Coordinates of C-alpha atoms and ligand atoms in Angstrom, one line a residue:
X1 CA 0.0 0.0 0.0
X2 CA 2.8 2.4 0.9
X3 CA 4.5 2.1 -2.5
X4 CA 1.2 2.7 -4.3
X5 CA 0.5 5.9 -2.3
X6 CA 4.1 7.1 -2.7
X7 CA 3.9 6.6 -6.5
X8 CA 0.6 8.5 -6.7
X9 CA 1.9 11.3 -4.5
X10 CA 5.1 11.8 -6.5
X11 CA 3.4 11.8 -9.9
X12 CA 0.7 14.2 -8.8
X13 CA 2.7 16.6 -6.6
X14 CA 6.2 16.1 -7.9
X15 CA 7.7 16.0 -4.5
X16 CA 8.2 13.7 -1.5
X17 CA 6.1 13.6 1.6
X18 CA 6.1 12.1 5.1
X19 CA 4.1 9.0 6.0
X20 CA 1.6 8.5 8.9
X21 CA -0.7 5.7 9.7
X22 CA -3.6 4.9 11.9
X23 CA -5.9 2.0 12.6
X24 CA -9.5 0.7 12.4
X25 CA -10.8 -1.0 15.5
X26 CA -12.6 -3.9 17.0
X27 CA -14.7 -3.8 20.2
X28 CA -14.9 -6.9 22.4
X29 CA -17.9 -5.6 24.2
X30 CA -19.6 -2.3 25.2
X31 CA -21.6 -1.2 22.3
X32 CA -23.5 2.1 22.2
X33 CA -22.3 2.8 25.7
X34 CA -19.7 5.4 24.9
X35 CA -22.2 8.3 24.3
X36 CA -24.0 7.1 27.5
X37 CA -20.9 7.8 29.6
X38 CA -20.4 4.0 30.0
X39 CA -17.5 1.6 29.4
X40 CA -16.1 0.3 26.1
X41 CA -13.5 -2.3 25.4
X42 CA -11.9 -1.7 22.0
X43 CA -8.5 -2.4 20.4
X44 CA -6.9 -1.1 17.2
X45 CA -6.4 -3.6 14.4
X46 CA -3.9 -4.3 11.6
X47 CA -6.1 -2.6 9.1
X48 CA -6.0 1.2 8.8
X49 CA -5.3 4.3 6.8
X50 CA -1.9 5.5 5.4
X51 CA -1.3 9.1 4.6
X52 CA 1.5 10.7 2.6
X53 CA 1.7 14.4 3.3
X54 CA 3.9 17.5 2.6
X55 CA 3.5 21.3 2.9
X56 CA 2.8 23.0 -0.5
X57 CA 3.4 26.7 0.2
X58 CA -0.1 27.6 -0.7
X59 CA -3.2 28.2 1.5
X60 CA -5.0 25.2 0.1
X61 CA -5.3 21.5 0.7
X62 CA -4.8 19.3 -2.3
X63 CA -6.0 15.9 -1.4
X64 CA -6.0 12.7 -3.4
X65 CA -7.9 9.5 -2.4
X66 CA -5.9 6.7 -4.0
X67 CA -8.6 4.1 -3.4
X68 CA -11.4 6.2 -5.0
X69 CA -9.1 7.9 -7.6
X70 CA -10.6 11.2 -6.6
X71 CA -8.9 14.5 -6.2
X72 CA -10.2 17.6 -4.3
X73 CA -8.9 21.0 -3.4
X74 CA -10.2 23.1 -0.6
X75 CA -9.3 26.1 1.7
X76 CA -9.5 26.3 5.4
X77 CA -12.5 28.5 5.8
X78 CA -15.9 27.2 6.8
X79 CA -17.3 28.1 3.4
X80 CA -14.6 26.1 1.6
X81 CA -16.2 22.7 2.7
X82 CA -15.8 20.2 -0.1
X83 CA -18.9 18.2 -1.1
X84 CA -17.1 14.8 -1.5
X85 CA -17.8 12.9 1.7
X86 CA -14.3 11.5 2.0
X87 CA -12.8 15.0 1.8
X88 CA -15.1 16.3 4.5
X89 CA -13.3 14.1 7.0
X90 CA -10.0 15.9 6.2
X91 CA -11.6 19.3 6.0
X92 CA -13.4 18.7 9.3
X93 CA -10.2 17.7 11.0
X94 CA -8.5 20.9 9.7
X95 CA -11.5 23.0 10.9
X96 CA -11.5 21.4 14.3
X97 CA -7.8 22.1 14.7
X98 CA -8.3 25.7 13.8
X99 CA -11.2 26.1 16.3
X100 CA -8.9 24.8 19.0
X101 CA -5.5 26.4 18.0
X102 CA -6.3 29.4 15.8
X103 CA -4.9 29.8 12.2
X104 CA -2.0 27.5 12.6
X105 CA -2.4 25.4 9.4
X106 CA -0.8 26.1 6.0
X107 CA -1.6 24.4 2.7
X108 CA -0.5 20.8 2.2
X109 CA -0.6 18.1 -0.4
X110 CA -1.7 14.6 0.6
X111 CA -2.4 11.2 -0.9
X112 CA -3.9 8.4 1.2
X113 CA -5.3 4.9 1.0
X114 CA -6.6 2.3 3.4
X115 CA -7.5 -1.3 3.9
X116 CA -10.3 -1.0 6.5
X117 CA -13.4 -2.2 4.7
X118 CA -15.8 0.7 4.4
X119 CA -19.1 0.5 6.2
X120 CA -18.2 -2.8 7.9
X121 CA -18.3 -1.4 11.4
X122 CA -14.5 -1.3 11.8
X123 CA -14.3 2.5 11.8
X124 CA -12.7 3.4 8.6
X125 CA -13.8 7.0 9.1
X126 CA -12.2 7.3 12.6
X127 CA -9.0 5.8 11.1
X128 CA -9.0 8.6 8.4
X129 CA -9.7 11.3 11.0
X130 CA -7.1 10.2 13.4
X131 CA -4.4 9.7 10.7
X132 CA -4.9 13.4 9.7
X133 CA -5.3 14.7 13.2
X134 CA -2.0 12.9 14.2
X135 CA -0.2 14.0 11.1
X136 CA -1.2 17.7 11.2
X137 CA -0.4 17.8 14.9
X138 CA 3.1 16.5 14.2
X139 CA 3.9 18.5 11.1
X140 CA 2.7 21.9 12.5
X141 CA 4.1 21.2 16.0
X142 CA 0.8 21.8 17.7
X143 CA 1.4 19.8 20.9
X144 CA -2.2 18.6 21.0
X145 CA -2.5 15.7 23.4
X146 CA -3.8 12.3 22.4
X147 CA -7.2 12.7 23.9
X148 CA -7.8 16.0 22.1
X149 CA -6.7 14.4 18.9
X150 CA -9.4 11.8 19.4
X151 CA -11.9 14.5 20.2
X152 CA -11.0 16.4 17.0
X153 CA -12.0 13.3 15.1
X154 CA -15.2 12.9 17.0
X155 CA -16.2 16.6 16.5
X156 CA -15.4 16.2 12.8
X157 CA -18.1 13.5 12.7
X158 CA -20.6 15.7 14.7
X159 CA -20.0 18.9 12.8
X160 CA -19.1 17.9 9.3
X161 CA -20.4 14.4 8.7
X162 CA -23.7 14.4 10.6
X163 CA -23.0 11.5 13.0
X164 CA -23.4 12.2 16.7
X165 CA -21.0 9.4 17.6
X166 CA -19.3 8.7 20.9
X167 CA -15.5 8.7 21.5
X168 CA -14.8 5.0 21.2
X169 CA -13.6 4.7 17.6
X170 CA -11.3 7.7 17.5
X171 CA -10.0 6.8 21.0
X172 CA -9.1 3.3 19.9
X173 CA -7.6 4.6 16.6
X174 CA -5.3 7.0 18.5
X175 CA -4.5 5.0 21.7
X176 CA -4.3 1.4 20.2
X177 CA -1.4 -0.7 21.3
X178 CA -0.3 -4.0 19.8
X179 CA -1.6 -7.1 21.7
X180 CA -3.8 -5.0 24.0
X181 CA -7.5 -4.2 24.4
X182 CA -8.3 -1.0 26.2
X183 CA -11.1 -0.5 28.7
X184 CA -12.2 3.1 28.6
X185 CA -14.5 4.8 31.0
X186 CA -16.2 7.2 28.7
X187 CA -17.3 9.5 31.5
X188 CA -14.0 10.0 33.4
X189 CA -11.9 9.0 30.3
X190 CA -9.8 6.8 32.5
X191 CA -8.4 3.8 30.6
X192 CA -6.5 0.7 31.2
X193 CA -4.7 -1.6 28.7
X194 CA -5.5 -5.3 29.0
X195 CA -3.0 -7.7 27.2
X196 CA -5.2 -9.9 25.1
X197 CA -3.8 -13.3 24.1
X198 CA -6.5 -15.8 24.7
X199 CA -4.9 -19.2 24.9
X200 CA -6.8 -21.7 22.7
X201 CA -9.2 -19.1 21.2
X202 CA -9.2 -16.8 18.2
X203 CA -11.1 -13.6 17.4
X204 CA -12.6 -13.4 13.9
X205 CA -14.9 -10.9 12.2
X206 CA -17.5 -12.1 9.7
X207 CA -18.5 -9.2 7.5
X208 CA -22.1 -9.6 6.3
X209 CA -21.3 -7.1 3.5
X210 CA -24.6 -5.4 4.3
X211 CA -24.5 -1.6 4.5
X212 CA -27.6 0.2 5.8
X213 CA -28.5 3.3 4.0
X214 CA -29.9 5.2 6.9
X215 CA -27.4 4.1 9.4
X216 CA -26.3 7.6 10.5
X217 CA -29.8 8.9 11.1
X218 CA -30.9 5.7 12.9
X219 CA -27.7 6.0 15.0
X220 CA -28.6 9.6 16.0
X221 CA -32.1 8.5 16.8
X222 CA -30.8 5.9 19.3
X223 CA -28.8 8.6 21.0
X224 CA -31.9 10.8 21.2
X225 CA -33.8 8.0 22.9
X226 CA -31.1 7.7 25.5
X227 CA -31.0 11.4 26.1
X228 CA -34.7 11.5 26.4
X229 CA -34.8 8.8 29.1
X230 CA -32.1 10.7 31.1
X231 CA -34.1 13.9 30.9
X232 CA -37.3 12.1 32.2
X233 CA -35.2 10.6 35.0
X234 CA -33.9 14.0 36.0
X235 CA -37.4 15.4 36.0
X236 CA -38.7 12.6 38.1
X237 CA -36.6 12.4 41.2
X238 CA -33.1 11.7 39.8
X239 CA -31.6 15.1 39.2
X240 CA -28.1 13.7 38.9
X241 CA -28.6 11.5 35.9
X242 CA -26.4 13.0 33.3
X243 CA -25.9 9.8 31.3
X244 CA -27.6 6.4 31.3
X245 CA -24.4 5.3 33.0
X246 CA -25.7 7.0 36.1
X247 CA -29.0 5.0 36.1
X248 CA -29.9 1.5 37.1
X249 CA -32.8 -0.8 36.3
X250 CA -34.8 0.2 39.4
X251 CA -34.6 3.8 38.4
X252 CA -35.7 2.9 34.9
X253 CA -38.6 0.8 36.3
X254 CA -39.8 3.8 38.3
X255 CA -40.2 6.0 35.1
X256 CA -41.5 3.1 33.0
X257 CA -45.0 4.7 32.5
X258 CA -43.5 8.1 31.5
X259 CA -41.5 6.9 28.5
X260 CA -42.3 4.9 25.3
X261 CA -41.8 1.1 25.2
X262 CA -39.2 1.7 22.6
X263 CA -37.2 4.1 24.8
X264 CA -37.6 1.7 27.7
X265 CA -36.0 -1.1 25.8
X266 CA -33.2 1.2 24.5
X267 CA -32.3 2.3 28.0
X268 CA -32.5 -1.2 29.4
X269 CA -30.0 -2.4 26.8
X270 CA -27.6 0.4 27.6
X271 CA -27.8 -0.1 31.4
X272 CA -27.2 -3.8 31.1
X273 CA -24.5 -3.4 28.5
X274 CA -22.4 -1.2 30.7
X275 CA -22.5 -3.9 33.4
X276 CA -21.5 -6.5 30.9
X277 CA -18.3 -4.7 30.1
X278 CA -17.2 -4.9 33.7
X279 CA -18.2 -8.5 34.0
X280 CA -16.1 -9.3 30.9
X281 CA -13.0 -7.4 32.3
X282 CA -13.2 -9.4 35.5
X283 CA -13.7 -12.7 33.6
X284 CA -10.6 -11.9 31.5
X285 CA -8.5 -11.5 34.6
X286 CA -9.2 -15.1 35.4
X287 CA -9.0 -16.3 31.8
X288 CA -12.7 -17.2 32.0
X289 CA -13.5 -17.0 28.3
X290 CA -16.8 -18.9 28.7
X291 CA -18.2 -15.9 30.7
X292 CA -16.8 -13.5 28.1
X293 CA -18.6 -15.5 25.4
X294 CA -21.9 -15.6 27.3
X295 CA -21.8 -11.8 27.7
X296 CA -21.2 -11.4 23.9
X297 CA -24.3 -13.4 23.1
X298 CA -26.3 -11.4 25.6
X299 CA -25.1 -8.2 23.9
X300 CA -26.2 -9.6 20.6
X301 CA -29.6 -10.3 21.9
X302 CA -29.9 -6.8 23.3
X303 CA -28.6 -5.1 20.1
X304 CA -31.0 -7.2 18.0
X305 CA -34.2 -7.2 20.1
X306 CA -33.9 -4.1 22.4
X307 CA -31.6 -1.6 20.8
X308 CA -32.7 -2.8 17.4
X309 CA -29.4 -2.1 15.5
X310 CA -28.9 -5.6 14.0
X311 CA -30.4 -6.9 10.8
X312 CA -31.5 -10.4 9.6
X313 CA -28.1 -11.2 8.0
X314 CA -26.2 -10.5 11.2
X315 CA -28.8 -12.4 13.3
X316 CA -28.3 -15.3 10.9
X317 CA -24.5 -15.2 11.4
X318 CA -25.1 -15.1 15.1
X319 CA -27.4 -18.1 15.0
X320 CA -24.8 -20.1 13.0
X321 CA -22.2 -19.3 15.6
X322 CA -24.4 -20.5 18.3
X323 CA -25.2 -23.7 16.5
X324 CA -21.5 -24.4 15.9
X325 CA -20.8 -24.0 19.6
X326 CA -18.8 -20.8 19.1
X327 CA -17.9 -19.4 22.6
X328 CA -19.1 -15.8 21.9
X329 CA -20.6 -13.9 19.0
X330 CA -22.3 -10.6 18.4
X331 CA -22.9 -7.8 16.1
X332 CA -20.0 -5.3 16.4
X333 CA -19.9 -1.5 16.2
X334 CA -22.8 0.8 15.4
X335 CA -24.8 -1.9 13.7
X336 CA -27.3 -1.8 10.8
X337 CA -25.0 -4.1 8.9
X338 CA -21.3 -4.7 9.1
X339 CA -19.7 -7.5 11.1
X340 CA -20.1 -10.0 13.8
X341 CA -17.2 -10.5 16.2
X342 CA -16.7 -14.1 17.2
X343 CA -14.6 -15.7 19.9
X344 CA -13.9 -19.2 18.7
X345 CA -12.0 -22.1 20.1
X346 CA -9.0 -23.1 17.9
X347 CA -10.3 -26.5 17.2
X348 CA -13.7 -25.2 16.0
X349 CA -12.4 -22.4 13.9
X350 CA -12.2 -24.2 10.5
X351 CA -15.6 -25.9 10.7
X352 CA -17.2 -22.6 11.9
X353 CA -15.8 -20.5 9.1
X354 CA -16.6 -23.1 6.5
X355 CA -20.2 -23.6 7.7
X356 CA -20.9 -19.9 8.2
X357 CA -19.6 -19.1 4.6
X358 CA -21.5 -21.9 3.0
X359 CA -24.9 -21.3 4.8
X360 CA -24.7 -17.6 4.4
X361 CA -24.0 -17.9 0.7
X362 CA -26.9 -20.4 0.3
X363 CA -29.2 -17.9 1.9
X364 CA -28.0 -14.6 0.7
X365 CA -26.2 -15.4 -2.5
X366 CA -22.8 -14.1 -1.4
X367 CA -20.1 -15.1 1.1
X368 CA -19.4 -13.1 4.2
X369 CA -15.9 -11.7 4.3
X370 CA -13.6 -13.3 7.0
X371 CA -11.2 -11.1 8.9
X372 CA -9.0 -12.7 11.6
X373 CA -8.3 -10.1 14.2
X374 CA -4.8 -8.9 14.9
X375 CA -4.6 -6.3 17.6
X376 CA -2.2 -3.6 16.6
X377 CA -0.9 -0.1 17.1
X378 CA -2.9 3.1 16.7
X379 CA -1.9 6.4 15.0
X380 CA 1.8 6.9 14.4
X381 CA 4.5 8.3 12.1
X382 CA 6.1 5.8 9.9
Ligands
GLA1 C1 -20.1 3.7 16.2 C2 -19.7 5.1 16.9 C3 -19.1 4.8 18.2 C4 -20.0 3.9 19.1 C5 -20.3 2.6 18.2 C6 -21.3 1.7 19.0 O1 -18.9 3.0 15.8 O2 -18.8 5.8 16.1 O3 -18.9 6.0 18.9 O4 -21.1 4.5 19.6 O5 -20.9 2.9 17.0 O6 -20.7 1.2 20.1

C-alpha cells in the first residue's frame, strides 16, 4: 500500500512527503455505551489508513484518495467545505484544529489509502480522521494531546459528517497498542490496557457485507432515545442522571410509564451493556472465556431485540455461531450491517468458518468476508 501511495503522491505533486498511519478498531464488548458515559473495550487492528503528506506553500489543501481515484482542493474557511464525503473528513479535522488552536495550518498536499473495509463497522472514518489529526499535529508542532486528537475526530463526525458518535472509535484509533485491548470509562476518560492473548481461542470478524443506507440517522435516533430517558429521570426524582451510566434498572422501572416502550428497551439495553463490560473485564483477569462469550451473546440479543441495531443477515450469522458451539458472537460497532465479532476455540475455527460461509452464501447469494483479528498499534508516524 505504501508504494502505491508514494507513487501517486510523486506523480501528482512532484515532491516527496512524510508517512503517517492509523488503525481501524474492533470492540470486544460495550456497544452504544460510549455516548452514554459508560465503558467500552476496543482495540486497534492491523487494518487502517496510510497518509503521505507534505507542505505545499499555498493556502490550500490538495488531497487525493488513491482508493477512490478522486482529487479535491479546498481552503481552510468554513465556506470552503468540499462536497465529496471522503474529503469532508479531512476538511473537518482541519477546521476542528483551527477552532482549538487558531490559524495554525498552512496548505498541504496529501495522498492516502486504506485497507479498513468501508461501512463494515471497523471505523474506517475514525481511522482517516485520526491519521490526519495525528499528522497535522506533528507537522505543525501543535502539541495537542492524544485525547484531544481523538476529540478532534469525534467533533469532525458531529459537525461535518452528521453522525453524533461517541468517542470510542477515535480513541481506539489513536491509543491502540499491539496485543492490547483498552477498557475506557467514557465518563471519566480513565483507561486501562488489557493484554489480550486468549490461549486456545481466536477472534474473527465475519462481514455480512450489508450496508444500511440510513445508518447515521438511525444512530442519531438511538442517541436521542437515551438522552430522552435521562431527561425524564432528571425530572422525576433523579436530578443527577447526566448519562444512562448514572442510572440502574430500578430507576428505569420507576419511570416506565413516562417513556415509550421503545425508549424503555433502548435504555434497558444500555444499562445492562455497561454492566457486561465490567463482567467481561473481571472474567478476562481469570482467563474465563466462557463468561466473556456468554456476555457477547447477551449483547447480541440486546442489540438485536432491544436496541434494534442488528439486521437479519447479522442475526443469521449469530445463529450459526451458536449452532456451531462458538464461545461468543455478536454484532459489532454501530450496527445496521457490518460484522459480527466471534470468539472461537481453535479446534472449532475451520468448521465454523466453512459452515458460516456456506450457509450464508446459500441464503443470501454471497459469502461473508472473513477477517481474523490482529490487535495492533494506533496512530503513528512511519
Ligand atoms: C459507532 C460510533 C461509536 C460507538 C459505536 C457503537 O462506531 O462511532 O462512537 O457508539 O458505533 O458502540
